mmCIF file of C-alpha atoms in Angstrom:
data_model
loop_
_atom_site.group_PDB
_atom_site.id
_atom_site.type_symbol
_atom_site.label_atom_id
_atom_site.label_comp_id
_atom_site.label_asym_id
_atom_site.label_seq_id
_atom_site.Cartn_x
_atom_site.Cartn_y
_atom_site.Cartn_z
ATOM 1 C CA GLY A 575 8.415 -18.671 8.197
ATOM 2 C CA ALA A 576 5.851 -16.614 9.990
ATOM 3 C CA GLY A 577 4.700 -12.843 7.621
ATOM 4 C CA VAL A 578 3.471 -9.868 9.637
ATOM 5 C CA SER A 579 0.212 -9.723 11.712
ATOM 6 C CA GLN A 580 -1.992 -7.168 12.190
ATOM 7 C CA THR A 581 -4.332 -7.409 15.650
ATOM 8 C CA PRO A 582 -7.140 -6.353 15.777
ATOM 9 C CA SER A 583 -8.466 -7.766 12.648
ATOM 10 C CA ASN A 584 -11.212 -5.961 13.951
ATOM 11 C CA LYS A 585 -12.071 -3.107 16.086
ATOM 12 C CA VAL A 586 -15.546 -1.021 16.767
ATOM 13 C CA THR A 587 -15.649 1.724 19.249
ATOM 14 C CA GLU A 588 -17.148 4.618 19.849
ATOM 15 C CA LYS A 589 -16.276 8.110 19.161
ATOM 16 C CA GLY A 590 -14.412 10.083 21.219
ATOM 17 C CA LYS A 591 -12.140 6.543 22.359
ATOM 18 C CA TYR A 592 -8.728 5.352 22.243
ATOM 19 C CA VAL A 593 -7.626 2.368 20.525
ATOM 20 C CA GLU A 594 -4.881 0.796 19.709
ATOM 21 C CA LEU A 595 -3.669 -1.461 16.516
ATOM 22 C CA ARG A 596 -0.960 -3.752 17.213
ATOM 23 C CA CYS A 597 1.313 -4.890 14.604
ATOM 24 C CA ASP A 598 4.048 -7.155 14.156
ATOM 25 C CA PRO A 599 6.518 -7.305 11.422
ATOM 26 C CA ILE A 600 8.650 -10.118 10.285
ATOM 27 C CA SER A 601 11.420 -11.207 11.925
ATOM 28 C CA GLY A 602 14.603 -8.341 11.689
ATOM 29 C CA HIS A 603 12.500 -6.453 9.380
ATOM 30 C CA THR A 604 14.084 -2.890 10.038
ATOM 31 C CA ALA A 605 11.796 -0.816 8.127
ATOM 32 C CA LEU A 606 7.780 -1.407 9.117
ATOM 33 C CA TYR A 607 4.973 1.545 7.916
ATOM 34 C CA TRP A 608 1.712 2.210 8.804
ATOM 35 C CA TYR A 609 -0.757 3.262 5.757
ATOM 36 C CA ARG A 610 -4.700 3.135 6.299
ATOM 37 C CA GLN A 611 -6.849 2.852 3.064
ATOM 38 C CA SER A 612 -10.373 3.764 2.675
ATOM 39 C CA LEU A 613 -12.639 1.907 0.187
ATOM 40 C CA GLY A 614 -11.672 2.110 -3.749
ATOM 41 C CA GLN A 615 -8.453 4.343 -2.267
ATOM 42 C CA GLY A 616 -4.732 2.745 -2.367
ATOM 43 C CA PRO A 617 -2.632 3.025 0.369
ATOM 44 C CA GLU A 618 -2.700 5.722 2.374
ATOM 45 C CA PHE A 619 1.246 6.802 3.708
ATOM 46 C CA LEU A 620 1.113 7.736 7.487
ATOM 47 C CA ILE A 621 4.000 6.989 8.753
ATOM 48 C CA TYR A 622 7.659 5.098 8.762
ATOM 49 C CA PHE A 623 10.058 3.712 10.953
ATOM 50 C CA GLN A 624 13.290 2.777 10.489
ATOM 51 C CA GLY A 625 14.555 0.754 13.425
ATOM 52 C CA THR A 626 12.441 2.211 17.068
ATOM 53 C CA GLY A 627 12.557 5.392 15.305
ATOM 54 C CA ALA A 628 9.713 7.812 13.616
ATOM 55 C CA ALA A 629 11.740 8.698 9.957
ATOM 56 C CA ASP A 630 9.123 9.595 8.455
ATOM 57 C CA ASP A 631 5.531 10.800 10.680
ATOM 58 C CA SER A 632 4.395 13.186 7.937
ATOM 59 C CA GLY A 633 1.362 11.601 7.155
ATOM 60 C CA LEU A 634 -0.010 11.158 10.493
ATOM 61 C CA PRO A 635 -2.906 13.340 9.661
ATOM 62 C CA ASN A 636 -3.113 14.787 12.811
ATOM 63 C CA ASP A 637 -2.552 14.787 16.938
ATOM 64 C CA ARG A 638 -5.025 12.427 17.785
ATOM 65 C CA PHE A 639 -2.718 9.711 16.024
ATOM 66 C CA PHE A 640 0.681 8.762 17.519
ATOM 67 C CA ALA A 641 3.140 5.555 17.318
ATOM 68 C CA VAL A 642 5.491 3.656 18.808
ATOM 69 C CA ARG A 643 8.483 1.049 17.835
ATOM 70 C CA PRO A 644 9.669 1.173 21.477
ATOM 71 C CA GLU A 645 12.228 -2.165 21.056
ATOM 72 C CA GLY A 646 12.627 -2.375 17.232
ATOM 73 C CA SER A 647 9.836 -4.700 16.056
ATOM 74 C CA VAL A 648 6.115 -4.309 17.335
ATOM 75 C CA SER A 649 5.397 -1.380 16.450
ATOM 76 C CA THR A 650 1.806 -0.103 17.592
ATOM 77 C CA LEU A 651 -0.741 2.862 16.623
ATOM 78 C CA LYS A 652 -2.730 4.770 18.417
ATOM 79 C CA ILE A 653 -5.498 7.135 18.130
ATOM 80 C CA GLN A 654 -7.199 8.884 20.821
ATOM 81 C CA ARG A 655 -10.120 10.758 20.673
ATOM 82 C CA THR A 656 -11.882 8.751 17.691
ATOM 83 C CA GLU A 657 -13.807 9.915 15.308
ATOM 84 C CA ARG A 658 -15.863 8.719 12.904
ATOM 85 C CA GLY A 659 -13.798 9.711 9.590
ATOM 86 C CA ASP A 660 -11.069 7.805 11.682
ATOM 87 C CA SER A 661 -12.619 4.534 10.149
ATOM 88 C CA ALA A 662 -10.959 2.485 7.694
ATOM 89 C CA VAL A 663 -8.343 -0.046 6.780
ATOM 90 C CA TYR A 664 -5.019 0.464 9.488
ATOM 91 C CA LEU A 665 -2.866 -1.519 7.285
ATOM 92 C CA CYS A 666 1.418 -2.306 8.806
ATOM 93 C CA ALA A 667 3.997 -3.074 6.446
ATOM 94 C CA SER A 668 8.393 -4.530 7.210
ATOM 95 C CA SER A 669 10.803 -4.405 4.103
ATOM 96 C CA LEU A 670 13.970 -5.384 5.216
ATOM 97 C CA LEU A 671 16.036 -2.054 4.680
ATOM 98 C CA GLY A 672 13.911 0.059 3.516
ATOM 99 C CA THR A 673 11.737 2.060 0.426
ATOM 100 C CA ASN A 674 13.247 0.612 -2.147
ATOM 101 C CA ASN A 675 12.610 -2.804 -0.400
ATOM 102 C CA GLU A 676 9.494 -5.105 -1.737
ATOM 103 C CA GLN A 677 7.026 -4.328 1.143
ATOM 104 C CA PHE A 678 5.597 -7.492 3.104
ATOM 105 C CA PHE A 679 2.046 -6.190 4.271
ATOM 106 C CA GLY A 680 0.086 -7.493 7.267
ATOM 107 C CA PRO A 681 -3.878 -8.672 6.533
ATOM 108 C CA GLY A 682 -4.882 -4.762 8.041
ATOM 109 C CA THR A 683 -7.153 -3.687 10.776
ATOM 110 C CA ARG A 684 -10.597 -3.194 9.448
ATOM 111 C CA LEU A 685 -11.354 -0.306 12.147
ATOM 112 C CA THR A 686 -15.327 1.053 11.947
ATOM 113 C CA VAL A 687 -15.814 4.166 14.119
ATOM 114 C CA LEU A 688 -19.189 4.221 15.164
ATOM 115 C CA ARG B 957 -2.607 16.347 -7.433
ATOM 116 C CA LYS B 958 -2.347 12.842 -6.611
ATOM 117 C CA GLU B 959 1.177 11.964 -6.295
ATOM 118 C CA VAL B 960 1.023 9.180 -8.102
ATOM 119 C CA GLU B 961 -2.843 8.697 -10.724
ATOM 120 C CA GLN B 962 -4.344 4.802 -11.822
ATOM 121 C CA ASP B 963 -7.114 4.900 -14.239
ATOM 122 C CA PRO B 964 -9.720 3.303 -11.760
ATOM 123 C CA GLY B 965 -11.718 1.216 -14.276
ATOM 124 C CA PRO B 966 -12.790 -1.045 -13.887
ATOM 125 C CA PHE B 967 -11.940 -2.597 -17.516
ATOM 126 C CA ASN B 968 -13.738 -5.395 -17.996
ATOM 127 C CA VAL B 969 -11.960 -8.469 -20.606
ATOM 128 C CA PRO B 970 -12.498 -11.629 -21.689
ATOM 129 C CA GLU B 971 -9.947 -14.788 -20.621
ATOM 130 C CA GLY B 972 -7.499 -14.287 -22.883
ATOM 131 C CA ALA B 973 -7.141 -10.430 -23.788
ATOM 132 C CA THR B 974 -4.372 -8.845 -23.244
ATOM 133 C CA VAL B 975 -4.933 -5.699 -20.921
ATOM 134 C CA ALA B 976 -2.209 -2.427 -20.220
ATOM 135 C CA PHE B 977 -2.280 -0.332 -17.505
ATOM 136 C CA ASN B 978 -0.830 3.265 -16.910
ATOM 137 C CA CYS B 979 0.781 5.260 -14.196
ATOM 138 C CA THR B 980 2.028 8.116 -13.884
ATOM 139 C CA TYR B 981 3.542 9.641 -11.400
ATOM 140 C CA SER B 982 4.672 13.507 -10.705
ATOM 141 C CA ASN B 983 7.968 13.313 -8.134
ATOM 142 C CA SER B 984 10.788 13.396 -10.695
ATOM 143 C CA ALA B 985 13.154 12.321 -8.128
ATOM 144 C CA SER B 986 11.077 9.071 -7.277
ATOM 145 C CA GLN B 987 14.077 6.245 -7.250
ATOM 146 C CA SER B 988 12.151 3.036 -6.896
ATOM 147 C CA PHE B 989 8.221 1.889 -8.940
ATOM 148 C CA PHE B 990 6.192 -1.354 -8.422
ATOM 149 C CA TRP B 991 3.380 -2.848 -8.990
ATOM 150 C CA TYR B 992 1.302 -4.694 -6.258
ATOM 151 C CA ARG B 993 -1.710 -6.665 -6.467
ATOM 152 C CA GLN B 994 -4.266 -6.364 -4.169
ATOM 153 C CA ASP B 995 -7.438 -9.173 -3.873
ATOM 154 C CA CYS B 996 -10.566 -7.987 -2.709
ATOM 155 C CA ARG B 997 -11.005 -7.425 1.672
ATOM 156 C CA LYS B 998 -7.313 -8.585 0.803
ATOM 157 C CA GLU B 999 -4.121 -7.088 2.106
ATOM 158 C CA PRO B 1000 -1.557 -5.598 -0.993
ATOM 159 C CA LYS B 1001 1.093 -8.168 -2.181
ATOM 160 C CA LEU B 1002 3.872 -7.652 -4.898
ATOM 161 C CA LEU B 1003 3.885 -8.194 -8.335
ATOM 162 C CA MET B 1004 6.994 -7.026 -9.622
ATOM 163 C CA SER B 1005 9.227 -3.783 -9.246
ATOM 164 C CA VAL B 1006 9.298 -1.606 -12.263
ATOM 165 C CA TYR B 1007 13.017 -1.643 -13.550
ATOM 166 C CA SER B 1008 14.643 1.266 -16.126
ATOM 167 C CA SER B 1009 15.459 -1.771 -18.828
ATOM 168 C CA GLY B 1010 11.872 -3.252 -18.286
ATOM 169 C CA ASN B 1011 10.942 -6.767 -16.659
ATOM 170 C CA GLU B 1012 9.268 -9.369 -17.478
ATOM 171 C CA ASP B 1013 7.789 -11.744 -15.405
ATOM 172 C CA GLY B 1014 5.791 -14.679 -18.075
ATOM 173 C CA ARG B 1015 2.470 -13.098 -18.706
ATOM 174 C CA PHE B 1016 3.526 -9.738 -16.841
ATOM 175 C CA THR B 1017 5.542 -6.555 -18.246
ATOM 176 C CA ALA B 1018 6.328 -3.663 -16.710
ATOM 177 C CA GLN B 1019 7.686 -0.420 -18.280
ATOM 178 C CA LEU B 1020 9.461 2.476 -16.875
ATOM 179 C CA ASN B 1021 9.132 5.635 -18.855
ATOM 180 C CA ARG B 1022 11.476 8.483 -16.649
ATOM 181 C CA ALA B 1023 11.324 11.168 -19.307
ATOM 182 C CA SER B 1024 6.939 11.257 -19.622
ATOM 183 C CA GLN B 1025 7.093 10.124 -16.088
ATOM 184 C CA TYR B 1026 4.792 7.067 -16.330
ATOM 185 C CA ILE B 1027 4.613 2.922 -15.413
ATOM 186 C CA SER B 1028 2.826 0.227 -17.210
ATOM 187 C CA LEU B 1029 2.319 -2.971 -16.422
ATOM 188 C CA LEU B 1030 1.046 -5.372 -19.864
ATOM 189 C CA ILE B 1031 -1.174 -8.432 -18.974
ATOM 190 C CA ARG B 1032 -1.049 -11.219 -21.256
ATOM 191 C CA ASP B 1033 -3.318 -13.887 -21.957
ATOM 192 C CA SER B 1034 -6.094 -13.044 -19.089
ATOM 193 C CA LYS B 1035 -6.575 -15.662 -16.463
ATOM 194 C CA LEU B 1036 -9.645 -15.419 -14.359
ATOM 195 C CA SER B 1037 -7.240 -15.210 -11.223
ATOM 196 C CA ASP B 1038 -6.108 -12.389 -12.744
ATOM 197 C CA SER B 1039 -9.470 -10.572 -11.337
ATOM 198 C CA ALA B 1040 -7.952 -7.482 -8.957
ATOM 199 C CA THR B 1041 -7.247 -4.151 -7.755
ATOM 200 C CA TYR B 1042 -3.179 -3.403 -9.497
ATOM 201 C CA LEU B 1043 -1.424 -0.498 -7.210
ATOM 202 C CA CYS B 1044 1.005 1.130 -8.814
ATOM 203 C CA VAL B 1045 3.489 2.735 -6.281
ATOM 204 C CA ALA B 1046 6.121 4.887 -7.009
ATOM 205 C CA ALA B 1047 9.708 5.010 -3.434
ATOM 206 C CA GLY B 1048 11.861 7.092 -2.424
ATOM 207 C CA GLY B 1049 13.863 10.422 -3.566
ATOM 208 C CA GLY B 1050 14.444 13.817 -3.200
ATOM 209 C CA GLY B 1051 15.092 12.761 0.563
ATOM 210 C CA SER B 1052 11.234 10.965 0.747
ATOM 211 C CA TYR B 1053 11.360 7.450 2.514
ATOM 212 C CA ILE B 1054 7.114 7.791 1.205
ATOM 213 C CA PRO B 1055 5.550 4.923 -0.584
ATOM 214 C CA THR B 1056 3.157 6.251 -2.413
ATOM 215 C CA PHE B 1057 0.291 4.061 -3.604
ATOM 216 C CA GLY B 1058 -2.147 5.097 -6.575
ATOM 217 C CA ARG B 1059 -5.735 4.403 -5.606
ATOM 218 C CA GLY B 1060 -5.498 1.238 -7.975
ATOM 219 C CA THR B 1061 -7.400 0.217 -11.813
ATOM 220 C CA SER B 1062 -9.732 -2.531 -11.315
ATOM 221 C CA LEU B 1063 -9.396 -5.561 -13.407
ATOM 222 C CA ILE B 1064 -12.087 -8.288 -14.128
ATOM 223 C CA VAL B 1065 -11.463 -10.889 -15.731
ATOM 224 C CA HIS B 1066 -14.766 -12.990 -17.424
ATOM 225 C CA PRO B 1067 -15.238 -16.576 -19.480
#
């Protein structure tokens, strides 16, 4: 079956622009997570959805970051007024139920802000 | 202080060697623990879950010490293909849903 997919795989944008990153989780997985990973670091938690609702968004760094999952499947991470410091790989993961289960990661979106 | 700490390495070992990684976590309420493997420029993939009683999967053995709040991973008879970064994860507990990843330990297995 299909795994977690993310689009685009690469995104280059200019400082100040708006970007949207999309995640398609494994069908039937109720839990969805967004992380970002910088070189030499582990994935840094951003937000966790259980179904359509954000169960924990405490990892979002500031109000320029927002994520939605309106129908409980596909999720979009939105970044406004991008800054050079936002450059990273943004990873999405899904799991069957919650945090005590194995997470399946997508290939990530490499965001570069010039 | 990071909630999950790992020695970043790299650990440079010859084929056939046994190598062990430790990871410490600060949230004593954490309930679930995992080791993930991440190859260069790829996504993390689950290597194994870590149970209180310890568990083994082929050449890999994971142990959990709740009293000292550390997790270990032992790799026996290292293969070239084991070269990767190994990420330790502590999750759940205390009303938190957040899985917390360590920064990873880099392993290089050479011929």
